[in-house]
mmCIF file of C-alpha atoms and ligand atoms in Angstrom:
data_model
loop_
_atom_site.group_PDB
_atom_site.id
_atom_site.type_symbol
_atom_site.label_atom_id
_atom_site.label_comp_id
_atom_site.label_asym_id
_atom_site.label_seq_id
_atom_site.Cartn_x
_atom_site.Cartn_y
_atom_site.Cartn_z
ATOM 1 C CA MET A 35 0.021 0.000 0.001
ATOM 2 C CA ASN A 36 1.409 3.432 -0.826
ATOM 3 C CA LEU A 37 0.168 7.000 -0.685
ATOM 4 C CA SER A 38 0.586 7.558 -4.501
ATOM 5 C CA ALA A 39 -1.635 4.819 -5.359
ATOM 6 C CA ILE A 40 -4.415 5.928 -2.903
ATOM 7 C CA ALA A 41 -4.052 9.534 -4.173
ATOM 8 C CA ARG A 42 -4.516 8.283 -7.820
ATOM 9 C CA LYS A 43 -7.823 6.763 -6.689
ATOM 10 C CA GLY A 44 -8.702 10.197 -5.212
ATOM 11 C CA LEU A 45 -7.965 11.770 -8.541
ATOM 12 C CA ASP A 46 -10.240 9.340 -10.175
ATOM 13 C CA GLY A 47 -12.998 9.882 -7.625
ATOM 14 C CA VAL A 48 -12.673 6.369 -6.215
ATOM 15 C CA LEU A 49 -13.273 5.842 -2.501
ATOM 16 C CA PRO A 50 -10.259 4.415 -0.721
ATOM 17 C CA SER A 51 -10.764 0.999 0.925
ATOM 18 C CA ASP A 52 -11.228 0.659 4.771
ATOM 19 C CA ALA A 53 -7.542 -0.544 5.031
ATOM 20 C CA GLU A 54 -6.405 2.409 2.877
ATOM 21 C CA ILE A 55 -8.316 4.912 5.069
ATOM 22 C CA LEU A 56 -6.489 3.468 8.143
ATOM 23 C CA PHE A 57 -3.249 3.683 6.212
ATOM 24 C CA LEU A 58 -3.973 7.442 5.513
ATOM 25 C CA ILE A 59 -4.583 8.166 9.162
ATOM 26 C CA ALA A 60 -1.491 6.302 10.298
ATOM 27 C CA GLN A 61 0.814 8.521 8.147
ATOM 28 C CA ALA A 62 0.895 11.208 10.792
ATOM 29 C CA PRO A 63 3.154 12.339 12.389
ATOM 30 C CA GLU A 64 6.194 10.777 10.557
ATOM 31 C CA ARG A 65 4.916 11.106 7.020
ATOM 32 C CA LEU A 66 2.475 13.962 7.508
ATOM 33 C CA ASN A 67 4.133 16.173 4.870
ATOM 34 C CA GLU A 68 3.866 13.516 2.269
ATOM 35 C CA LEU A 69 0.168 12.973 3.107
ATOM 36 C CA LEU A 70 -0.451 16.709 2.811
ATOM 37 C CA GLU A 71 1.355 16.945 -0.518
ATOM 38 C CA HIS A 72 -0.928 14.235 -1.989
ATOM 39 C CA ALA A 73 -4.046 15.824 -0.641
ATOM 40 C CA HIS A 74 -2.977 19.199 -2.085
ATOM 41 C CA ARG A 75 -2.308 17.552 -5.486
ATOM 42 C CA ILE A 76 -5.881 16.103 -5.406
ATOM 43 C CA ARG A 77 -7.204 19.592 -4.468
ATOM 44 C CA MET A 78 -5.249 21.291 -7.270
ATOM 45 C CA ALA A 79 -6.438 18.680 -9.889
ATOM 46 C CA ARG A 80 -10.057 19.276 -8.904
ATOM 47 C CA PHE A 81 -10.077 23.041 -8.104
ATOM 48 C CA GLY A 82 -7.013 24.500 -9.680
ATOM 49 C CA ASN A 83 -5.438 27.250 -7.715
ATOM 50 C CA LYS A 84 -8.759 28.818 -6.719
ATOM 51 C CA VAL A 85 -9.968 29.205 -3.093
ATOM 52 C CA GLY A 86 -13.725 29.749 -2.372
ATOM 53 C CA LEU A 87 -14.061 32.630 -0.004
ATOM 54 C CA CYS A 88 -17.074 33.044 2.219
ATOM 55 C CA ALA A 89 -18.036 35.075 5.250
ATOM 56 C CA ILE A 90 -20.943 35.088 7.701
ATOM 57 C CA VAL A 91 -22.956 37.342 9.947
ATOM 58 C CA ASN A 92 -24.299 36.154 13.268
ATOM 59 C CA ALA A 93 -27.733 37.488 12.473
ATOM 60 C CA LYS A 94 -29.635 36.044 15.473
ATOM 61 C CA SER A 95 -27.671 35.178 18.429
ATOM 62 C CA GLY A 96 -28.017 33.281 21.709
ATOM 63 C CA THR A 97 -30.794 31.639 23.817
ATOM 64 C CA CYS A 98 -30.884 28.615 21.493
ATOM 65 C CA SER A 99 -33.368 25.927 22.430
ATOM 66 C CA GLU A 100 -30.710 23.264 21.617
ATOM 67 C CA ASP A 101 -27.966 21.943 23.937
ATOM 68 C CA CYS A 102 -25.062 21.384 21.602
ATOM 69 C CA ALA A 103 -22.150 20.900 23.979
ATOM 70 C CA PHE A 104 -19.585 22.868 21.978
ATOM 71 C CA CYS A 105 -21.724 25.886 21.318
ATOM 72 C CA ALA A 106 -21.691 29.192 23.271
ATOM 73 C CA GLN A 107 -25.204 30.151 21.946
ATOM 74 C CA SER A 108 -27.052 27.382 23.656
ATOM 75 C CA GLY A 109 -29.536 28.570 26.192
ATOM 76 C CA HIS A 110 -28.608 25.519 28.257
ATOM 77 C CA HIS A 111 -25.152 26.636 28.967
ATOM 78 C CA ALA A 112 -23.583 29.481 30.927
ATOM 79 C CA ALA A 113 -21.438 30.932 28.253
ATOM 80 C CA ALA A 114 -21.377 34.667 27.789
ATOM 81 C CA SER A 115 -22.574 34.868 24.278
ATOM 82 C CA PRO A 116 -24.391 37.870 22.747
ATOM 83 C CA GLN A 117 -28.097 37.616 22.715
ATOM 84 C CA TYR A 118 -30.228 39.476 20.146
ATOM 85 C CA PRO A 119 -33.155 38.818 17.745
ATOM 86 C CA LEU A 120 -32.772 38.757 13.947
ATOM 87 C CA LEU A 121 -30.859 41.723 12.736
ATOM 88 C CA SER A 122 -32.587 44.102 10.292
ATOM 89 C CA GLU A 123 -32.214 43.821 6.537
ATOM 90 C CA ARG A 124 -30.179 46.998 6.597
ATOM 91 C CA GLU A 125 -27.667 45.730 9.187
ATOM 92 C CA ILE A 126 -27.328 42.403 7.264
ATOM 93 C CA ALA A 127 -26.779 44.266 4.020
ATOM 94 C CA ALA A 128 -24.027 46.417 5.610
ATOM 95 C CA ALA A 129 -22.312 43.297 6.901
ATOM 96 C CA ALA A 130 -22.479 41.711 3.400
ATOM 97 C CA ALA A 131 -21.019 44.807 1.864
ATOM 98 C CA ARG A 132 -18.039 44.645 4.290
ATOM 99 C CA ALA A 133 -17.524 41.015 3.445
ATOM 100 C CA ARG A 134 -17.494 41.722 -0.189
ATOM 101 C CA ARG A 135 -14.922 44.408 0.204
ATOM 102 C CA SER A 136 -12.826 41.758 2.156
ATOM 103 C CA GLY A 137 -12.900 39.492 -0.878
ATOM 104 C CA ALA A 138 -15.662 37.021 0.005
ATOM 105 C CA THR A 139 -18.132 35.987 -2.609
ATOM 106 C CA ARG A 140 -20.693 33.902 -0.676
ATOM 107 C CA PHE A 141 -22.329 35.427 2.384
ATOM 108 C CA GLY A 142 -23.978 33.341 5.095
ATOM 109 C CA ILE A 143 -26.831 34.605 7.301
ATOM 110 C CA VAL A 144 -26.601 32.502 10.389
ATOM 111 C CA ALA A 145 -29.289 32.366 13.051
ATOM 112 C CA SER A 146 -29.432 30.397 16.212
ATOM 113 C CA GLY A 147 -32.357 28.204 17.009
ATOM 114 C CA LYS A 148 -33.921 24.940 15.647
ATOM 115 C CA LEU A 149 -37.268 25.943 14.110
ATOM 116 C CA VAL A 150 -38.104 29.006 12.154
ATOM 117 C CA GLY A 151 -41.260 31.006 12.827
ATOM 118 C CA GLY A 152 -43.238 33.280 10.481
ATOM 119 C CA ARG A 153 -41.670 36.540 11.539
ATOM 120 C CA ASP A 154 -38.168 35.209 11.066
ATOM 121 C CA MET A 155 -39.138 33.803 7.698
ATOM 122 C CA ASP A 156 -40.179 37.324 6.678
ATOM 123 C CA GLY A 157 -36.766 38.552 7.922
ATOM 124 C CA PHE A 158 -34.833 35.907 6.163
ATOM 125 C CA GLU A 159 -36.590 36.590 2.902
ATOM 126 C CA ALA A 160 -35.728 40.289 3.138
ATOM 127 C CA ALA A 161 -32.200 39.482 4.243
ATOM 128 C CA VAL A 162 -31.598 37.073 1.318
ATOM 129 C CA LYS A 163 -32.620 39.795 -1.133
ATOM 130 C CA ALA A 164 -30.553 42.375 0.675
ATOM 131 C CA VAL A 165 -27.384 40.203 0.457
ATOM 132 C CA ALA A 166 -28.033 39.548 -3.235
ATOM 133 C CA GLY A 167 -28.426 43.237 -3.695
ATOM 134 C CA GLN A 168 -24.837 43.671 -2.386
ATOM 135 C CA GLY A 169 -23.544 41.432 -5.213
ATOM 136 C CA MET A 170 -23.001 38.513 -2.930
ATOM 137 C CA THR A 171 -24.277 34.927 -3.126
ATOM 138 C CA PRO A 172 -26.773 34.581 -0.348
ATOM 139 C CA ASP A 173 -26.594 31.504 1.957
ATOM 140 C CA LEU A 174 -28.652 30.863 5.086
ATOM 141 C CA SER A 175 -28.070 28.880 8.210
ATOM 142 C CA PRO A 176 -31.443 29.012 10.014
ATOM 143 C CA GLY A 177 -31.922 25.639 11.739
ATOM 144 C CA LEU A 178 -34.483 23.282 10.328
ATOM 145 C CA LEU A 179 -36.626 24.441 7.439
ATOM 146 C CA ASP A 180 -39.485 22.530 5.902
ATOM 147 C CA ARG A 181 -39.964 22.046 2.207
ATOM 148 C CA SER A 182 -42.363 25.014 1.697
ATOM 149 C CA GLN A 183 -39.988 27.373 3.665
ATOM 150 C CA LEU A 184 -36.999 26.182 1.513
ATOM 151 C CA THR A 185 -39.082 26.759 -1.587
ATOM 152 C CA ARG A 186 -40.197 30.234 -0.487
ATOM 153 C CA LEU A 187 -36.640 31.310 0.262
ATOM 154 C CA LYS A 188 -35.271 29.827 -2.912
ATOM 155 C CA LYS A 189 -37.822 31.907 -4.859
ATOM 156 C CA ALA A 190 -36.538 34.955 -2.960
ATOM 157 C CA GLY A 191 -33.037 34.274 -4.334
ATOM 158 C CA LEU A 192 -31.531 31.982 -1.712
ATOM 159 C CA CYS A 193 -28.576 30.032 -3.148
ATOM 160 C CA GLY A 194 -27.193 28.074 -0.378
ATOM 161 C CA TYR A 195 -28.596 26.219 2.688
ATOM 162 C CA HIS A 196 -26.179 25.482 5.549
ATOM 163 C CA HIS A 197 -26.895 22.841 8.166
ATOM 164 C CA ASN A 198 -24.085 20.996 9.821
ATOM 165 C CA LEU A 199 -24.293 17.274 10.903
ATOM 166 C CA GLU A 200 -21.386 17.957 13.309
ATOM 167 C CA THR A 201 -20.155 14.440 13.815
ATOM 168 C CA SER A 202 -21.177 10.797 13.342
ATOM 169 C CA ALA A 203 -24.549 9.356 14.187
ATOM 170 C CA ALA A 204 -23.066 7.389 16.962
ATOM 171 C CA TYR A 205 -21.331 10.289 18.664
ATOM 172 C CA PHE A 206 -23.935 12.946 18.057
ATOM 173 C CA PRO A 207 -26.180 12.126 21.153
ATOM 174 C CA LYS A 208 -23.205 12.789 23.367
ATOM 175 C CA MET A 209 -22.998 16.278 22.009
ATOM 176 C CA CYS A 210 -26.715 17.099 21.633
ATOM 177 C CA THR A 211 -29.878 15.678 23.328
ATOM 178 C CA THR A 212 -32.523 18.124 22.205
ATOM 179 C CA HIS A 213 -32.896 16.853 18.685
ATOM 180 C CA THR A 214 -31.970 13.796 16.699
ATOM 181 C CA TYR A 215 -29.210 13.157 14.161
ATOM 182 C CA ASP A 216 -31.925 11.994 11.769
ATOM 183 C CA GLU A 217 -33.635 15.489 11.947
ATOM 184 C CA ASP A 218 -30.298 17.004 10.806
ATOM 185 C CA VAL A 219 -29.777 14.393 7.984
ATOM 186 C CA ASP A 220 -33.462 15.035 6.961
ATOM 187 C CA ALA A 221 -32.752 18.825 6.765
ATOM 188 C CA VAL A 222 -29.723 18.243 4.540
ATOM 189 C CA ARG A 223 -31.797 15.995 2.239
ATOM 190 C CA ALA A 224 -34.599 18.651 2.122
ATOM 191 C CA GLY A 225 -32.115 21.385 1.103
ATOM 192 C CA LEU A 226 -30.636 19.075 -1.693
ATOM 193 C CA ASP A 227 -34.114 18.014 -2.784
ATOM 194 C CA ALA A 228 -35.015 21.810 -3.035
ATOM 195 C CA GLY A 229 -32.169 22.273 -5.506
ATOM 196 C CA LEU A 230 -30.114 24.419 -3.115
ATOM 197 C CA TYR A 231 -26.354 24.371 -2.773
ATOM 198 C CA VAL A 232 -26.035 22.622 0.538
ATOM 199 C CA CYS A 233 -23.216 23.281 2.873
ATOM 200 C CA SER A 234 -22.902 20.673 5.622
ATOM 201 C CA GLY A 235 -19.971 19.600 7.731
ATOM 202 C CA GLY A 236 -18.929 19.206 11.210
ATOM 203 C CA ILE A 237 -16.644 20.135 14.067
ATOM 204 C CA SER A 238 -13.533 18.224 15.153
ATOM 205 C CA GLY A 239 -11.884 18.165 18.565
ATOM 206 C CA ILE A 240 -15.069 17.488 20.450
ATOM 207 C CA GLY A 241 -13.907 14.060 21.723
ATOM 208 C CA GLU A 242 -14.804 12.180 18.612
ATOM 209 C CA THR A 243 -12.682 9.239 17.311
ATOM 210 C CA TRP A 244 -11.248 8.778 13.796
ATOM 211 C CA ASP A 245 -14.010 6.383 13.106
ATOM 212 C CA ASP A 246 -16.516 9.228 13.764
ATOM 213 C CA ARG A 247 -14.626 11.579 11.497
ATOM 214 C CA VAL A 248 -14.550 8.952 8.688
ATOM 215 C CA GLU A 249 -18.322 8.072 9.216
ATOM 216 C CA LEU A 250 -19.267 11.734 8.846
ATOM 217 C CA ALA A 251 -17.213 12.153 5.691
ATOM 218 C CA LEU A 252 -18.632 9.063 4.105
ATOM 219 C CA LEU A 253 -22.289 10.157 4.928
ATOM 220 C CA LEU A 254 -21.634 13.584 3.429
ATOM 221 C CA ARG A 255 -20.213 11.876 0.315
ATOM 222 C CA ASP A 256 -23.217 9.575 0.003
ATOM 223 C CA LEU A 257 -25.666 12.493 0.596
ATOM 224 C CA GLY A 258 -24.059 14.405 -2.312
ATOM 225 C CA VAL A 259 -23.358 17.514 -0.300
ATOM 226 C CA PRO A 260 -21.217 19.830 -2.438
ATOM 227 C CA SER A 261 -19.756 21.935 0.207
ATOM 228 C CA VAL A 262 -18.262 20.804 3.608
ATOM 229 C CA PRO A 263 -17.370 23.251 6.287
ATOM 230 C CA MET A 264 -14.605 22.004 8.654
ATOM 231 C CA ASN A 265 -14.629 23.515 12.123
ATOM 232 C CA PHE A 266 -12.236 22.887 14.979
ATOM 233 C CA LEU A 267 -13.308 23.273 18.544
ATOM 234 C CA THR A 268 -12.480 26.513 20.372
ATOM 235 C CA PRO A 269 -13.247 25.549 23.980
ATOM 236 C CA ILE A 270 -15.515 28.307 25.314
ATOM 237 C CA PRO A 271 -15.869 29.070 29.051
ATOM 238 C CA GLY A 272 -19.368 28.156 30.257
ATOM 239 C CA THR A 273 -19.850 25.242 27.682
ATOM 240 C CA PRO A 274 -19.626 21.601 28.663
ATOM 241 C CA LEU A 275 -16.493 21.401 26.560
ATOM 242 C CA GLU A 276 -14.716 24.299 28.215
ATOM 243 C CA GLY A 277 -11.918 22.194 29.562
ATOM 244 C CA ARG A 278 -11.172 20.265 26.356
ATOM 245 C CA ALA A 279 -7.743 20.914 24.883
ATOM 246 C CA PRO A 280 -7.864 22.102 21.268
ATOM 247 C CA LEU A 281 -6.510 19.798 18.599
ATOM 248 C CA SER A 282 -2.897 19.985 17.563
ATOM 249 C CA PRO A 283 -2.148 21.574 14.154
ATOM 250 C CA GLU A 284 -0.805 18.146 13.029
ATOM 251 C CA GLU A 285 -4.059 16.339 13.889
ATOM 252 C CA ALA A 286 -6.206 19.109 12.350
ATOM 253 C CA LEU A 287 -4.181 18.993 9.090
ATOM 254 C CA THR A 288 -4.475 15.135 8.978
ATOM 255 C CA ILE A 289 -8.226 15.578 9.195
ATOM 256 C CA ILE A 290 -8.286 18.067 6.319
ATOM 257 C CA ALA A 291 -6.048 15.729 4.244
ATOM 258 C CA LEU A 292 -8.143 12.690 4.941
ATOM 259 C CA TYR A 293 -11.361 14.543 4.032
ATOM 260 C CA ARG A 294 -9.647 15.541 0.769
ATOM 261 C CA PHE A 295 -9.033 11.893 -0.096
ATOM 262 C CA LEU A 296 -12.576 10.964 0.987
ATOM 263 C CA LEU A 297 -14.206 13.905 -0.609
ATOM 264 C CA PRO A 298 -12.126 14.624 -3.654
ATOM 265 C CA ASP A 299 -14.556 16.681 -5.531
ATOM 266 C CA ARG A 300 -16.236 18.587 -2.677
ATOM 267 C CA GLN A 301 -15.544 22.166 -1.545
ATOM 268 C CA LEU A 302 -13.668 21.654 1.805
ATOM 269 C CA ARG A 303 -14.060 25.065 3.663
ATOM 270 C CA ILE A 304 -11.899 25.836 6.678
ATOM 271 C CA CYS A 305 -14.182 27.589 9.099
ATOM 272 C CA GLY A 306 -14.232 28.153 12.932
ATOM 273 C CA GLY A 307 -11.379 27.333 15.229
ATOM 274 C CA ARG A 308 -8.604 27.997 12.729
ATOM 275 C CA PRO A 309 -6.882 30.706 14.983
ATOM 276 C CA THR A 310 -7.338 28.451 18.046
ATOM 277 C CA VAL A 311 -5.656 25.416 16.512
ATOM 278 C CA PHE A 312 -3.060 27.076 14.110
ATOM 279 C CA GLY A 313 -2.396 30.424 15.725
ATOM 280 C CA THR A 314 -0.960 33.088 13.597
ATOM 281 C CA ALA A 315 2.285 31.236 12.799
ATOM 282 C CA ARG A 316 0.683 28.143 11.135
ATOM 283 C CA ARG A 317 -2.641 29.478 9.949
ATOM 284 C CA SER A 318 -1.710 29.340 6.297
ATOM 285 C CA GLU A 319 -0.803 25.622 6.420
ATOM 286 C CA VAL A 320 -4.553 24.758 5.795
ATOM 287 C CA PHE A 321 -4.054 25.986 2.120
ATOM 288 C CA THR A 322 -1.655 23.185 1.270
ATOM 289 C CA ALA A 323 -3.416 20.450 3.166
ATOM 290 C CA GLY A 324 -6.300 19.863 0.746
ATOM 291 C CA ALA A 325 -8.694 22.678 1.768
ATOM 292 C CA SER A 326 -10.303 24.560 -1.172
ATOM 293 C CA GLY A 327 -12.349 27.083 0.652
ATOM 294 C CA LEU A 328 -12.007 29.493 3.546
ATOM 295 C CA MET A 329 -14.279 31.446 5.765
ATOM 296 C CA ILE A 330 -12.786 34.876 6.294
ATOM 297 C CA GLY A 331 -13.556 37.455 8.939
ATOM 298 C CA ASP A 332 -15.142 36.637 12.308
ATOM 299 C CA TYR A 333 -16.904 33.370 13.156
ATOM 300 C CA LEU A 334 -20.151 33.058 14.987
ATOM 301 C CA THR A 335 -18.960 33.775 18.564
ATOM 302 C CA THR A 336 -15.231 33.906 18.219
ATOM 303 C CA ARG A 337 -12.891 36.180 16.373
ATOM 304 C CA GLY A 338 -11.368 35.289 13.034
ATOM 305 C CA GLY A 339 -8.337 36.748 11.387
ATOM 306 C CA ASP A 340 -7.519 39.599 9.164
ATOM 307 C CA ALA A 341 -8.905 38.940 5.690
ATOM 308 C CA GLN A 342 -5.970 40.677 3.981
ATOM 309 C CA THR A 343 -3.521 38.431 5.807
ATOM 310 C CA ASP A 344 -5.389 35.380 4.439
ATOM 311 C CA LEU A 345 -5.291 36.815 0.920
ATOM 312 C CA ASP A 346 -1.561 37.454 1.278
ATOM 313 C CA ASP A 347 -0.988 33.891 2.621
ATOM 314 C CA MET A 348 -3.040 32.464 -0.237
ATOM 315 C CA ARG A 349 -0.944 34.250 -2.876
ATOM 316 C CA ARG A 350 2.248 33.120 -1.315
ATOM 317 C CA ALA A 351 0.994 29.665 -1.577
ATOM 318 C CA GLY A 352 0.140 30.307 -5.319
ATOM 319 C CA LEU A 353 -3.576 30.404 -4.763
ATOM 320 C CA ALA A 354 -6.179 33.013 -5.679
ATOM 321 C CA PRO A 355 -9.723 33.768 -4.751
ATOM 322 C CA ALA A 356 -12.481 31.929 -6.788
ATOM 323 C CA LYS A 357 -15.287 33.640 -8.367
ATOM 324 C CA GLU A 358 -17.894 31.267 -6.975
HETATM 325 S S1 SF4 B 1116 -24.948 24.713 17.254
HETATM 326 FE FE1 SF4 B 1116 -26.793 25.731 16.500
HETATM 327 S S2 SF4 B 1116 -28.467 24.439 17.157
HETATM 328 FE FE2 SF4 B 1116 -26.734 23.855 18.466
HETATM 329 S S3 SF4 B 1116 -26.856 25.203 20.273
HETATM 330 FE FE3 SF4 B 1116 -25.598 26.255 18.737
HETATM 331 S S4 SF4 B 1116 -26.975 27.644 17.650
HETATM 332 FE FE4 SF4 B 1116 -28.266 26.114 18.664
#
């Protein structure tokens, strides 16, 4: 078994065998650089030198009914997260305009909570139009939407529906007890059925095993999700995971590379937790580990980095922003 042969499978879109997946995971730490080089090669073959840049606004924050153990916005935890209802269309448009000036092309309107009521639906519809009016591709992360809500928002101009599965089906109940994994999978399927660009991924560093990471990637592959956000835990005081140590950069890079082998043609977007795991010194390493997309600016409840620094890092790596 060797990395080149498994990488060739990735280039052909062929899934590695179970034994090959274990072989990939076992390359770190001694042969990590070689693993990353192959992942980067697959990424370059599929996406050229382009990086998809997105940004988000935390459009409705805090007091969430759900109890996701890693999240500062849960009303079940004691984290000091901001709390406010849905921002106005004007505020969201202003945030989208700032993101566009930073170089992002997709803009996600993110709202805490599980279900969406009529008033928020009106607000989302107006926000989607406002984001499109700023020349950005409007995406929405609103919790669970039913078919008629998805159809209504698509008619209003919504392009992307974001709903993370977070981790494997087996590990999910240890992270969230207020809704089921099947509800999340159904939400992803509903978004795909509605013809939306679905962005669905997970978070690493929450105590999951390599099996959980592989299981999530394979489910996303089977579902046909085109875009996979990859988050890394930032332990937030007041959440049940506050005492968990962040992943090492090497482990996070191995996860990114593994996902590139398992999801060779999907947009892998590095999102929350990058500053926590990589710091300023190593933040650019994600660009040559297999990632093809990046969230710039701030995350939901934690600070991101300077977008210009990311653009400079990308150029140094021979990469350029995509016109998604
Ligand atoms: S991850 Fe989403 S659903 Fe879970 S607590 Fe946070 S805002 Fe609520």
